[in-house]
Structure formats: C-alpha cells, structure tokens
PDB file of C-alpha atoms and ligand atoms in Angstrom:
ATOM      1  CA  UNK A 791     -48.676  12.792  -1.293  1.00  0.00           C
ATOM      2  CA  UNK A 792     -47.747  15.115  -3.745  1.00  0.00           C
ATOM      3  CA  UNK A 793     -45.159  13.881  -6.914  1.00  0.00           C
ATOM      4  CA  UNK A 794     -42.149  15.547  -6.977  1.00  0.00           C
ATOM      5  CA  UNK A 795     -41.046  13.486  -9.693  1.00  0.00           C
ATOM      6  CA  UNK A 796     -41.464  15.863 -12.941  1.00  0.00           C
ATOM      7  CA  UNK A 797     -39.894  18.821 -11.645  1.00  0.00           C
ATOM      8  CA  UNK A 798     -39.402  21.525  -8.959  1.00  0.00           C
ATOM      9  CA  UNK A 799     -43.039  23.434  -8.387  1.00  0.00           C
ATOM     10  CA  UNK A 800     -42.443  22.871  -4.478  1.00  0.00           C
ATOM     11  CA  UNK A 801     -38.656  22.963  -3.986  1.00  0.00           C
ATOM     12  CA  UNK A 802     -37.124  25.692  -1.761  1.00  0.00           C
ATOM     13  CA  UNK A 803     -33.443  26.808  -1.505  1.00  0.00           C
ATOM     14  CA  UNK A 804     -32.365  28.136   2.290  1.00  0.00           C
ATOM     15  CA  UNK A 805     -29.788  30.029   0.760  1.00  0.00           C
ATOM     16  CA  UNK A 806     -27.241  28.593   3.487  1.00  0.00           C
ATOM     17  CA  UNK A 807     -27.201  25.870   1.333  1.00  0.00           C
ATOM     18  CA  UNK A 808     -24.263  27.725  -1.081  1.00  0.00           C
ATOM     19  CA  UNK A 809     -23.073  30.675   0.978  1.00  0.00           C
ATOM     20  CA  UNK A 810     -19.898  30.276   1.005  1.00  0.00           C
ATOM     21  CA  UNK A 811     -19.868  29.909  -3.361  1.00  0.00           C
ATOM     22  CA  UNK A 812     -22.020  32.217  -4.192  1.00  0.00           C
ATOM     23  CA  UNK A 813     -23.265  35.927  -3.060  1.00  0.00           C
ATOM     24  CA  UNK A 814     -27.404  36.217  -2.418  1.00  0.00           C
ATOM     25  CA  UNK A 815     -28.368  38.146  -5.718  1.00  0.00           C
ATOM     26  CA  UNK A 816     -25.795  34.907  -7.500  1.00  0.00           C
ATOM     27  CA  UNK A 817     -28.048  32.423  -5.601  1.00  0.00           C
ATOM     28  CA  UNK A 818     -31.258  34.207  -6.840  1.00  0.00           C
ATOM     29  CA  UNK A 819     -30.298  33.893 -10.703  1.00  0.00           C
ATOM     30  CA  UNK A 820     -28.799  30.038 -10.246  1.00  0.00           C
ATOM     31  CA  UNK A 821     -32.082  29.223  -8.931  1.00  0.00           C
ATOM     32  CA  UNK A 822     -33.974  30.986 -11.530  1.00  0.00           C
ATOM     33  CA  UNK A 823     -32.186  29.566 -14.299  1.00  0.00           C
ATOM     34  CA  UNK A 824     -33.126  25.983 -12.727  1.00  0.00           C
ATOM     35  CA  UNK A 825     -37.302  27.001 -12.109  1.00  0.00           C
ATOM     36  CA  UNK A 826     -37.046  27.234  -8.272  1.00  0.00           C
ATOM     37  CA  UNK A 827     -39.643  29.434  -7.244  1.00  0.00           C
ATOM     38  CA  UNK A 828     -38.633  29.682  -3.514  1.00  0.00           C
ATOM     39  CA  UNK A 829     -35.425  30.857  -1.406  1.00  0.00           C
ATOM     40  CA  UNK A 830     -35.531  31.647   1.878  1.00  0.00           C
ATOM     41  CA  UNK A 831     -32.513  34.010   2.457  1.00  0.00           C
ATOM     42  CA  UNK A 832     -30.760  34.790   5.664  1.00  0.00           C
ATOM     43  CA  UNK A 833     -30.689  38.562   6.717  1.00  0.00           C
ATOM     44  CA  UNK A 834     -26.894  38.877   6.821  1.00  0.00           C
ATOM     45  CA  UNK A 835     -26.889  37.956   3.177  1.00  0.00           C
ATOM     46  CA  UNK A 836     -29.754  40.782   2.719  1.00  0.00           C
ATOM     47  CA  UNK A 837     -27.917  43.474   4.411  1.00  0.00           C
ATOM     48  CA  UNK A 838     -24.435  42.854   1.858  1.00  0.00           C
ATOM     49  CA  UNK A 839     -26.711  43.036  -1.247  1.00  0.00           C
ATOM     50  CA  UNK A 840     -29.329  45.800  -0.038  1.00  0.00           C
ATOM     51  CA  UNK A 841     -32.776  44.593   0.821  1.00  0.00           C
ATOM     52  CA  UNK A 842     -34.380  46.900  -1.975  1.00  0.00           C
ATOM     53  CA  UNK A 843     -32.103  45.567  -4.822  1.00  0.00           C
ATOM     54  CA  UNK A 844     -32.822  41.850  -3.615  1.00  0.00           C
ATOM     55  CA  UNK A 845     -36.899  42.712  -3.055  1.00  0.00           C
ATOM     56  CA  UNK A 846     -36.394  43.545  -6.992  1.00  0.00           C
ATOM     57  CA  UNK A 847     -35.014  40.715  -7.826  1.00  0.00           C
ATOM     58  CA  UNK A 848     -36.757  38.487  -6.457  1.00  0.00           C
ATOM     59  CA  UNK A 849     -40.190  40.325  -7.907  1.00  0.00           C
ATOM     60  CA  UNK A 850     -38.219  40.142 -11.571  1.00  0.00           C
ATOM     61  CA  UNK A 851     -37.396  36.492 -11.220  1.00  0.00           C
ATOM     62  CA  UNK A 852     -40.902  35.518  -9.728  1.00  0.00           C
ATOM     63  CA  UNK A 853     -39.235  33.805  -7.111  1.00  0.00           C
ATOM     64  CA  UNK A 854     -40.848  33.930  -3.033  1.00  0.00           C
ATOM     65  CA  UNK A 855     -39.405  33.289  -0.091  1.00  0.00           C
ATOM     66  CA  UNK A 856     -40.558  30.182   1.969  1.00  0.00           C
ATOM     67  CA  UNK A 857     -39.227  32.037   5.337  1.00  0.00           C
ATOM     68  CA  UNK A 858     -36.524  34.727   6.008  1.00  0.00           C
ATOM     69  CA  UNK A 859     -33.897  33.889   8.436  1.00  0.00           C
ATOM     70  CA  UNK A 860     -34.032  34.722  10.872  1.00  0.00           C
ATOM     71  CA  UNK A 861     -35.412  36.015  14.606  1.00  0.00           C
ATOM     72  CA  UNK A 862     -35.536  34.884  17.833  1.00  0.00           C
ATOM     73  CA  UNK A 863     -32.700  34.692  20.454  1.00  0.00           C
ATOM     74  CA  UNK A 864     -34.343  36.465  22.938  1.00  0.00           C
ATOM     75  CA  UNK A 865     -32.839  35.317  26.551  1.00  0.00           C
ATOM     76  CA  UNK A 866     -30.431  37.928  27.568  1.00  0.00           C
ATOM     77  CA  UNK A 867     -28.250  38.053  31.001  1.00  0.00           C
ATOM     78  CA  UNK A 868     -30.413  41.973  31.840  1.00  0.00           C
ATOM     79  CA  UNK A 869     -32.641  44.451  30.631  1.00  0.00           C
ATOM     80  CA  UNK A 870     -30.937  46.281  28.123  1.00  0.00           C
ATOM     81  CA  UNK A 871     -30.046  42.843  26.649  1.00  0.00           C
ATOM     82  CA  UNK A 872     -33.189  41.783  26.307  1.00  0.00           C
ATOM     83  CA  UNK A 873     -34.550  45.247  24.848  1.00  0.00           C
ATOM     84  CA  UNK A 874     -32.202  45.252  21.931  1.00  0.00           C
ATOM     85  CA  UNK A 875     -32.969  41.850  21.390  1.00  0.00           C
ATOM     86  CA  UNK A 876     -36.545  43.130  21.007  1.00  0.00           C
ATOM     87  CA  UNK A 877     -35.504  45.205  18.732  1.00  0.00           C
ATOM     88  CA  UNK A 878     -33.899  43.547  16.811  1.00  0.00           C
ATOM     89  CA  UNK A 879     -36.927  41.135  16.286  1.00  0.00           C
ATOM     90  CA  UNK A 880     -38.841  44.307  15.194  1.00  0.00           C
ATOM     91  CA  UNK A 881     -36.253  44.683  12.525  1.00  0.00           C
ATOM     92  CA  UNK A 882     -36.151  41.253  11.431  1.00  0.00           C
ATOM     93  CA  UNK A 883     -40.385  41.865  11.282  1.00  0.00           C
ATOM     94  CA  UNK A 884     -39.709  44.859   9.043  1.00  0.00           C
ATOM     95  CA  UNK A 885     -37.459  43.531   6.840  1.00  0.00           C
ATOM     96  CA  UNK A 886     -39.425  40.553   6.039  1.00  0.00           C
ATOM     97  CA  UNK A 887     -42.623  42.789   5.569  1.00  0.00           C
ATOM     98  CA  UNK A 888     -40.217  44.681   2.886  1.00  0.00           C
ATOM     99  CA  UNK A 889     -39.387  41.140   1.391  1.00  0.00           C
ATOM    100  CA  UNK A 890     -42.720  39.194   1.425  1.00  0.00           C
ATOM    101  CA  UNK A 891     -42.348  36.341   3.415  1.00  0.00           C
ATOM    102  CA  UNK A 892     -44.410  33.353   4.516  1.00  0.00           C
ATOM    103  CA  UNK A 893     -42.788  33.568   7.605  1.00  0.00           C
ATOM    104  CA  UNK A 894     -40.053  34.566   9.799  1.00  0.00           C
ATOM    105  CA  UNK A 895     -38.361  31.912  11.533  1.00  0.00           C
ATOM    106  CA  UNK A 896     -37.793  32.104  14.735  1.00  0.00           C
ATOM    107  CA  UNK A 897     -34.505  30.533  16.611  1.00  0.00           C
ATOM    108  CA  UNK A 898     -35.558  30.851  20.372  1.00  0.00           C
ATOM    109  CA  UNK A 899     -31.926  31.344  21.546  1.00  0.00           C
ATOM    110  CA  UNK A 900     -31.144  29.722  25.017  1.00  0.00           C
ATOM    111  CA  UNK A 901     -28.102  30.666  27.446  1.00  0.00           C
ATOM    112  CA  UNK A 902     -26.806  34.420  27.492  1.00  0.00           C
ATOM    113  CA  UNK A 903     -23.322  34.268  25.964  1.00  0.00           C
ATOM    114  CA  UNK A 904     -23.586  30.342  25.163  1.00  0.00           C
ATOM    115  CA  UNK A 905     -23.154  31.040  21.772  1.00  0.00           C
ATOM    116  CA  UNK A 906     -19.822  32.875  21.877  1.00  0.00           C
ATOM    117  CA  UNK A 907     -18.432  30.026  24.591  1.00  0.00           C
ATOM    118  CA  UNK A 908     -18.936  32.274  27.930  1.00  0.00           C
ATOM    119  CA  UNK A 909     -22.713  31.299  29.045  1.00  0.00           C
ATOM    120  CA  UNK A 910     -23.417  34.279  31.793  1.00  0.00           C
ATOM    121  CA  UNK A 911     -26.167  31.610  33.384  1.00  0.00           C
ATOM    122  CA  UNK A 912     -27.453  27.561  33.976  1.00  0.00           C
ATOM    123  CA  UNK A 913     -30.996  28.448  34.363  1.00  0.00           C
ATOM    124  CA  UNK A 914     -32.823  26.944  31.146  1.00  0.00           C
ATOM    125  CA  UNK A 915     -35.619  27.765  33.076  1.00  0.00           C
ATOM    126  CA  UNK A 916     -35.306  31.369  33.038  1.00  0.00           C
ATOM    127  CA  UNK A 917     -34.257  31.224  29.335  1.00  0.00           C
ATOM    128  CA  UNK A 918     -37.285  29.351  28.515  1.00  0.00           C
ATOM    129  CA  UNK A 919     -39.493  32.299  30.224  1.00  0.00           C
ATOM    130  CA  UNK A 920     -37.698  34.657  28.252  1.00  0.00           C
ATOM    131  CA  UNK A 921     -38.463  33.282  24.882  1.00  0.00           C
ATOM    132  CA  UNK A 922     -41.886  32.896  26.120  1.00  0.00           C
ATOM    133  CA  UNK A 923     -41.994  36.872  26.759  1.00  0.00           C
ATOM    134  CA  UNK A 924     -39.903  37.735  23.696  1.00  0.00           C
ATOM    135  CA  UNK A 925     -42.241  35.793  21.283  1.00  0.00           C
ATOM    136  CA  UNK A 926     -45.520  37.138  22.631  1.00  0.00           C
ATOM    137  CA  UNK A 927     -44.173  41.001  22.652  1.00  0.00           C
ATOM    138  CA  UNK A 928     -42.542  39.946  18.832  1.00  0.00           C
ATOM    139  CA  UNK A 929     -46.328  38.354  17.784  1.00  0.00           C
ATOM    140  CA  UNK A 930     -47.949  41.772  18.669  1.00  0.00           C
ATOM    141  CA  UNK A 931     -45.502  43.411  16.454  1.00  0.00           C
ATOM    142  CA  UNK A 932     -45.394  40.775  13.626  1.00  0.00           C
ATOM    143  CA  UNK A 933     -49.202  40.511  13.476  1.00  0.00           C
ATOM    144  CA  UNK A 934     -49.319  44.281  12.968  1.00  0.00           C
ATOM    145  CA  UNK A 935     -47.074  43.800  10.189  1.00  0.00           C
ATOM    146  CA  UNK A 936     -48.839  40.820   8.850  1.00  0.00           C
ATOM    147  CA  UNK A 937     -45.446  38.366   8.731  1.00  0.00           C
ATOM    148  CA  UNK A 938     -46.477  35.441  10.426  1.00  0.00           C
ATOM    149  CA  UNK A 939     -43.583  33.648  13.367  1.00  0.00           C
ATOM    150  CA  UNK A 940     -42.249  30.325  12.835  1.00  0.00           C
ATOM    151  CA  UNK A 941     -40.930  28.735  16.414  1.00  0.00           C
ATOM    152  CA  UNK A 942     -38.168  26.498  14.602  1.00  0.00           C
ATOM    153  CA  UNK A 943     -37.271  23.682  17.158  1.00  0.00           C
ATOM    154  CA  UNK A 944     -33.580  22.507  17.140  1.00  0.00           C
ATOM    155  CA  UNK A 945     -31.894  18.885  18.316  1.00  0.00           C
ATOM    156  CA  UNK A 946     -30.983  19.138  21.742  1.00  0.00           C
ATOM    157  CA  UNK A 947     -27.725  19.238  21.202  1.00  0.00           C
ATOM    158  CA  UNK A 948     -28.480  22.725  20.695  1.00  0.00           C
ATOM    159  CA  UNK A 949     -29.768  23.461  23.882  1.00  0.00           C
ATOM    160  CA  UNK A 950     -27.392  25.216  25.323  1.00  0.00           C
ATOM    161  CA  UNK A 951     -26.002  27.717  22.688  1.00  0.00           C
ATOM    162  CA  UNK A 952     -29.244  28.327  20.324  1.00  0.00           C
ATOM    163  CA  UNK A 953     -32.828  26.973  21.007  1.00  0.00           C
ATOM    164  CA  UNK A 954     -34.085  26.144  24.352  1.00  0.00           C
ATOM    165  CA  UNK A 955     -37.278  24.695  22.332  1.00  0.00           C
ATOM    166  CA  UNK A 956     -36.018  20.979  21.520  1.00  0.00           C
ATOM    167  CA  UNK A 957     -38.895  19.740  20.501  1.00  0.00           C
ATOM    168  CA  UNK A 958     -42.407  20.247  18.625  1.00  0.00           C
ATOM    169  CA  UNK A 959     -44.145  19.461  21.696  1.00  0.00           C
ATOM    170  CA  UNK A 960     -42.611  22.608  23.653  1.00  0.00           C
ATOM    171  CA  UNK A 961     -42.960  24.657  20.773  1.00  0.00           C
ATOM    172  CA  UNK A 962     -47.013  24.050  20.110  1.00  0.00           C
ATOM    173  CA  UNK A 963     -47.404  24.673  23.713  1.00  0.00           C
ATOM    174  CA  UNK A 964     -45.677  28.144  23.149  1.00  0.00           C
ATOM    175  CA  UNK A 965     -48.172  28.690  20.024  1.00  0.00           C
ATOM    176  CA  UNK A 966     -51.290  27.274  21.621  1.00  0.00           C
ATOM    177  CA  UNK A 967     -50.190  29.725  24.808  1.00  0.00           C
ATOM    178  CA  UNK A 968     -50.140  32.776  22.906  1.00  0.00           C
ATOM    179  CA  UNK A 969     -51.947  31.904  19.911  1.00  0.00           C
ATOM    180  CA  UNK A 970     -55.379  29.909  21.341  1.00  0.00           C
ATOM    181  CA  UNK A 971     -57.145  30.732  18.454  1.00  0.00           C
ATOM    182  CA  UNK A 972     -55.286  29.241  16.159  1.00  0.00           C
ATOM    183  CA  UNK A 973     -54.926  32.651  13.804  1.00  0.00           C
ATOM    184  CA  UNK A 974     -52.222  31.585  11.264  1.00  0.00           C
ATOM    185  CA  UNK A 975     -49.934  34.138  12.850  1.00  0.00           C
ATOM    186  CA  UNK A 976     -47.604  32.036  14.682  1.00  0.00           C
ATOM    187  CA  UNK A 977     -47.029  28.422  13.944  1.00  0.00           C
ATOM    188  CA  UNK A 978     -43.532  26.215  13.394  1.00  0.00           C
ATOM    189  CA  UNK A 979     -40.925  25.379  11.380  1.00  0.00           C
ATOM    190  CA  UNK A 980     -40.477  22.243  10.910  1.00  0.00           C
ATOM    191  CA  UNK A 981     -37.359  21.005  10.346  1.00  0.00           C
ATOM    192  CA  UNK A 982     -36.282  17.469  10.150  1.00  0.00           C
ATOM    193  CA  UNK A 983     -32.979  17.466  11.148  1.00  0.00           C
ATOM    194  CA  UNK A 984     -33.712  18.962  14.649  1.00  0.00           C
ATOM    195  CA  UNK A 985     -36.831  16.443  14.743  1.00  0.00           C
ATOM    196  CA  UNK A 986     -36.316  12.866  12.886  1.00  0.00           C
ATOM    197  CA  UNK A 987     -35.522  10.701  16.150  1.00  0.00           C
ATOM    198  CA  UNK A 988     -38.576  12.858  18.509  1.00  0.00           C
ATOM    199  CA  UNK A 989     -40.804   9.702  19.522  1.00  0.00           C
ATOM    200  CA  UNK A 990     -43.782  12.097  19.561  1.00  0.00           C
ATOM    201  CA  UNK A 991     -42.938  13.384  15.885  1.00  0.00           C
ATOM    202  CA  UNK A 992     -45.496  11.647  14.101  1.00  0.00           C
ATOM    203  CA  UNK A 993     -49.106  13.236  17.153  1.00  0.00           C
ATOM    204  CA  UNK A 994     -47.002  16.605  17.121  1.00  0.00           C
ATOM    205  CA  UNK A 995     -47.118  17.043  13.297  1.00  0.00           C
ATOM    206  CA  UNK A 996     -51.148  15.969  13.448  1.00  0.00           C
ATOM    207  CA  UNK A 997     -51.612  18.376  16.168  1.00  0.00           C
ATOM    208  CA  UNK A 998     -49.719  21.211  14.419  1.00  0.00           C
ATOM    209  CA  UNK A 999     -52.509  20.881  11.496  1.00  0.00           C
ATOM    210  CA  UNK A1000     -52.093  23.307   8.943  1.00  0.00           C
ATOM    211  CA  UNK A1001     -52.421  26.339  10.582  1.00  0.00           C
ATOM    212  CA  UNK A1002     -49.279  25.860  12.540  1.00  0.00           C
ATOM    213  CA  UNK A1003     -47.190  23.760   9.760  1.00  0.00           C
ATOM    214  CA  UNK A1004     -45.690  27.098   8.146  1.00  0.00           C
ATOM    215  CA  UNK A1005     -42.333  25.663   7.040  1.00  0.00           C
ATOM    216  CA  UNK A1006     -40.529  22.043   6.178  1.00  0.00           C
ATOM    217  CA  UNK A1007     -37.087  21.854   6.007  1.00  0.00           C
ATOM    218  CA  UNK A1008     -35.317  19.023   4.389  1.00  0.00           C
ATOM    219  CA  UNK A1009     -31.525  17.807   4.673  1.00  0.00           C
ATOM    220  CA  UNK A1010     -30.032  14.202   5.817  1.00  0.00           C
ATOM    221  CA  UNK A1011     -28.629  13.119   9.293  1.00  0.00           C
ATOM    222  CA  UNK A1012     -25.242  11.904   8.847  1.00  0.00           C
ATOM    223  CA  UNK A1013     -24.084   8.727  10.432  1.00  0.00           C
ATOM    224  CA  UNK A1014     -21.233   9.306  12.523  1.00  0.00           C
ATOM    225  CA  UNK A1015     -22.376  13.380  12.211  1.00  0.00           C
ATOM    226  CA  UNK A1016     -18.811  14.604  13.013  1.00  0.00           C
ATOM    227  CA  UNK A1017     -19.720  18.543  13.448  1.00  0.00           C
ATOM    228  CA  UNK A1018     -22.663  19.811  15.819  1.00  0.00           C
ATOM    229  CA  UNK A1019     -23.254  22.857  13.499  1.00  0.00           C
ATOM    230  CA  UNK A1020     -21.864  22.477   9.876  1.00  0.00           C
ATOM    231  CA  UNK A1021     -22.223  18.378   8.999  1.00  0.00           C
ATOM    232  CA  UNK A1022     -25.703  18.244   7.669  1.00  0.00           C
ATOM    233  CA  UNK A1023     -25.826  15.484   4.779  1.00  0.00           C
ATOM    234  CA  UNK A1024     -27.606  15.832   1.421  1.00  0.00           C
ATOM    235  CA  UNK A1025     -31.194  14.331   1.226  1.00  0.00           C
ATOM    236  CA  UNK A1026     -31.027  10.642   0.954  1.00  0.00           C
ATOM    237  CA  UNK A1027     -27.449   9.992   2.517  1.00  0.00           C
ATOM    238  CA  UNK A1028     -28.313   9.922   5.861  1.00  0.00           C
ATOM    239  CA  UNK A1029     -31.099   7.993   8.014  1.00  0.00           C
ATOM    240  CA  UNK A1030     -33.686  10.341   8.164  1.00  0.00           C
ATOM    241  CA  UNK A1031     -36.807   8.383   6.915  1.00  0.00           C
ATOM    242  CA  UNK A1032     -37.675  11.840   4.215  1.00  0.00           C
ATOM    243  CA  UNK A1033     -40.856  10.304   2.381  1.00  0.00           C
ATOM    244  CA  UNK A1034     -42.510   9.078   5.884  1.00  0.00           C
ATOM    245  CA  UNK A1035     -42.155  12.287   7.764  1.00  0.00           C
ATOM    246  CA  UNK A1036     -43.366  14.066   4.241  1.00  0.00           C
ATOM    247  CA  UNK A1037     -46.693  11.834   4.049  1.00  0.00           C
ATOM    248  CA  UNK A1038     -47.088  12.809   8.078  1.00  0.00           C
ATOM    249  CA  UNK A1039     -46.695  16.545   7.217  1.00  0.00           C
ATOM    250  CA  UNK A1040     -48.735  16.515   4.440  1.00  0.00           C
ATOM    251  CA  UNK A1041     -51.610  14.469   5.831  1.00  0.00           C
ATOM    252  CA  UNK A1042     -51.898  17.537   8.276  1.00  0.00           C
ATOM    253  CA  UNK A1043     -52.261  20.160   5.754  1.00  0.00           C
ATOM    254  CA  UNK A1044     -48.986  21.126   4.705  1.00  0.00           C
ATOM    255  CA  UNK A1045     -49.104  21.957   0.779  1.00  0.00           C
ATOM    256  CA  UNK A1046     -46.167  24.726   1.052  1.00  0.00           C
ATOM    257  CA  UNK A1047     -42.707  24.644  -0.222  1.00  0.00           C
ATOM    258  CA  UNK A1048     -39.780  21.865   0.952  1.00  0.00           C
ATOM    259  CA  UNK A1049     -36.855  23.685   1.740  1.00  0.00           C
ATOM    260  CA  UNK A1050     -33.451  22.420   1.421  1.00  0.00           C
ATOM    261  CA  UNK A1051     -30.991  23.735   4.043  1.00  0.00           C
ATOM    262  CA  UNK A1052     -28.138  22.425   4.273  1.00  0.00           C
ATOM    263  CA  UNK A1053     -25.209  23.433   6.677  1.00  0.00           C
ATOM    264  CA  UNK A1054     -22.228  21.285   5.281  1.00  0.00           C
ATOM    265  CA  UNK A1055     -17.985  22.116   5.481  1.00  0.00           C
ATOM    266  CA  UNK A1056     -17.901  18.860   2.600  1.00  0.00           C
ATOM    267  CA  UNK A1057     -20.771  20.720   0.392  1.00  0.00           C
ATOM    268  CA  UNK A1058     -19.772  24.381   0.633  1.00  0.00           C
ATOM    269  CA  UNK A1059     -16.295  22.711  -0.538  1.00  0.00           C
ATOM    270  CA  UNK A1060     -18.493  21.910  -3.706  1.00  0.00           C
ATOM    271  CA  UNK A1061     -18.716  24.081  -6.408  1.00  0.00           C
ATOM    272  CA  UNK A1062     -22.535  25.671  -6.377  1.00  0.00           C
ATOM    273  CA  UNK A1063     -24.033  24.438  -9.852  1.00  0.00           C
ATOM    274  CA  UNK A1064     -23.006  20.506  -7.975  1.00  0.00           C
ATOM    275  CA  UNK A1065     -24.966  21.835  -5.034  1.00  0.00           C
ATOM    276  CA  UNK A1066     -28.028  22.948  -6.229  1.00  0.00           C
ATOM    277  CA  UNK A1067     -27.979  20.028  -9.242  1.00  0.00           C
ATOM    278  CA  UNK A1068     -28.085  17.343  -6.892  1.00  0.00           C
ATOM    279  CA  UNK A1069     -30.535  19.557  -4.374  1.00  0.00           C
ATOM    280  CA  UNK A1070     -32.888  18.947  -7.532  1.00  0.00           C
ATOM    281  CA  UNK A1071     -32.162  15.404  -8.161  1.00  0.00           C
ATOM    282  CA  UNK A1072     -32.376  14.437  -4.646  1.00  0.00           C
ATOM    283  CA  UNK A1073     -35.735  16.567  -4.484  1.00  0.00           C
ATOM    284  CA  UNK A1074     -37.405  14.793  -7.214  1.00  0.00           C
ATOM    285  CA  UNK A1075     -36.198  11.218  -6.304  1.00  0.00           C
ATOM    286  CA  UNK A1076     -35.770  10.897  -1.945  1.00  0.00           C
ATOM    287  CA  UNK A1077     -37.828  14.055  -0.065  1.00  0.00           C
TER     288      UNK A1077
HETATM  289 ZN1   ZN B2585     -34.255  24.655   9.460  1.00  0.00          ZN
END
C-alpha cells in the first residue's frame, strides 16, 4: 500500500467538502497553499465562477481534477425528459473536456420527480433501462470527447431519489454491457460510503481491476447517521474499515488520487481552514 504518512501527493478535495465556506476559485487557492494537487469540483460551482477563469486557475496552481461532478440522472417520466437529460450529459461531457478531467462521474438518477418529493412512477425497472440507454448514448459522446464515465454507485437508501445502481455489482454489469472490451472509457467511482457494508465489496473491487477503478472516495459512516443526505463523518470517526478497503482497491490497480467528500451540516458549520486541516491529518494518519 502506498504511505500517506509524509504528506499529500495523493489527496483529493471534492470541493463539497467546504461549499458552504468558501466560493470554488477560494477552495482552489486553500488547497494550493496546503500542496493538494487534486479537486474535483461540482459544475454548479463552475458555472458561478466561469469555467474559463477556473480552467486558468487550476493550470496556474498545477492542481487536476480527480472527477468533475457531475452527470447522470437520466430516467425521465417521457421523451422530451429524457432528451434534455441527454443533453445535459453532453454538456457535462463538454465542460469536463474544457476542464481536464479523469473522469466524469456519473449519478444514475432513479424515479422521475423522486428527487423533488413527487415520484411520477414505481417502476425501478424501467428506471434501471433508462440509465442503461442514457449511459451508452452519453459513452458515444464522452469517448468522442475523450472524458472517460464513472458509474458512481450510491447506498440504497438512495434508491429511490438518486441512483438506481446500489451496488458495484450492478454497476460492472452496466460497464462490462457496454464496455466488453474493457477500453478505459467507462469504469466506476468508487465511493465508500455508498459501499462499506456490500458483502461482495471486497470480488467487486478485484473484478473492477484497474481499468474500471477510475475514482475512490473517502469519508466516515456515522453511527447513529441522523441525515440521509448531509451527515457524512470525517475519516476515522465512523466504522468504515478505510485502510482495508484501501489495500483491496489498491491491490486491483488503483494508484489515482483519494478523494475526500464530505457532505456534513456539523462540518460546513466549521470554519474551512478546520476542514481541510483535519482532511490532511486524517489523510495521512486513517485513509
Ligand atoms: Zn462520492
């Protein structure tokens, strides 16, 4: 495994981490001025700085982005839903071309109008088949474009409102479906929040292999977790077993950034230099 004792070579931000301190280009110079070399932004925080000024930055500070967040929700309730959704992958596709990006990750999406409380269907089924559709018209895009797709999997409580894929299982059958060949352009993020208690985590992660391992994602599970959404813990305060899963996703080939993301009420209360301190301690001592 590698040491991530001496310092910070492989440590990402997911710049949801501090969003509610600090403003994207803010985020860019606090991790500069610590040696992170890797963000990976989310596209609403793009679009309020201006993707050119933050493609500039980011090329000044020497600092890549570990994904861009993010595509996906596909399943619409008809056909002009599921057309702009389309399209709005294709913009996600270009935007990450403009920033460089080892990936875009992809959040499948599940139930029309789950999200906003008024789900317009019950058929998983039929969502599932959508994402399925969405992902291969997306990968003909995104392959064009050379930005690779990252099928993020997220905990079943999810299921309903934002990712039909629950597990790594379902989403390696999606890649091995529409990616036999193993190409590099469509793999998985990884994310051990959505994943720590999967009984099949450990033969997933080997069958992944390196060509589908495109992102890691650390943060804690909290024990009682008291928010669905915003009660992520801090590396090393939950139960998630961070070194083990590590060792699993390195022994399959993984030698890219850890990325801390972090959706927390109790650490967005924090101030921002807290946030990303102890993101660096925790890095170097319990991922
Ligand atoms: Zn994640």
């Amino acid at each position: 495994m590698r040491d991530f004792s001496q310092g910070v070579e492989h440590l990402s931000i997911n710049t949801a981490t501090v969003r509610k301190q600090l403003t994207l280009p803010a985020i860019i110079e606090a991790c500069a001025r610590r040696g992170i070399r890797a963000i990976d932004p989310w596209r609403d925080q793009v679009a309020a700085a201006g993707i050119a000024a933050v493609a500039r930055q980011l090329k000044d500070a020497g600092i890549v982005l570990s994904g861009y967040c993010r595509g996906g929700f596909f399943p619409a309730a008809d056909a002009a839903g599921l057309a702009a959704a389309l399209e709005d992958n294709r913009r996600a596709v270009d935007e990450a071309k403009t920033l460089g990006t080892s990936c875009l990750v992809l959040v499948a999406g599940s139930l029309p109008g789950a999200l906003a409380g008024k789900p317009a269907s019950k058929d998983i089924g039929l969502a599932r088949s959508q994402v399925l559709d969405g992902i291969a018209a997306t990968l003909d895009y995104a392959r064009g474009a050379g930005v690779p797709l990252a099928i993020e999997p997220l905990h079943p409580m999810q299921a309903a409102d934002r990712a039909c894929i629950s597990t790594l299982e379902q989403a390696l059958d999606i890649c091995d479906a529409l990616d036999p060949g193993r190409t590099g352009a469509l793999g998985v993020a990884l994310d051990v929040y959505h994943t720590w208690w999967d009984p099949k985590l450990a033969a997933q992660i080997a069958r992944a292999g390196r060509e589908r391992l495109l992102a890691y994602h650390v943060c804690d599970w909290l024990v009682p977790t008291r928010d669905l959404l915003n009660d992520r813990g801090m590396m090393g305060d939950g139960i998630i077993e961070l070194r083990k899963i590590r060792a699993l996703v390195e022994a399959a080939g993984y030698a890219g950034p850890v990325e801390v993301e972090i959706f927390s009420d109790s650490w967005w209360a924090r101030p921002a230099d807290d946030v990303l301190d102890t993101c660096v301690a925790r890095y170097r001592t319990v991922v």
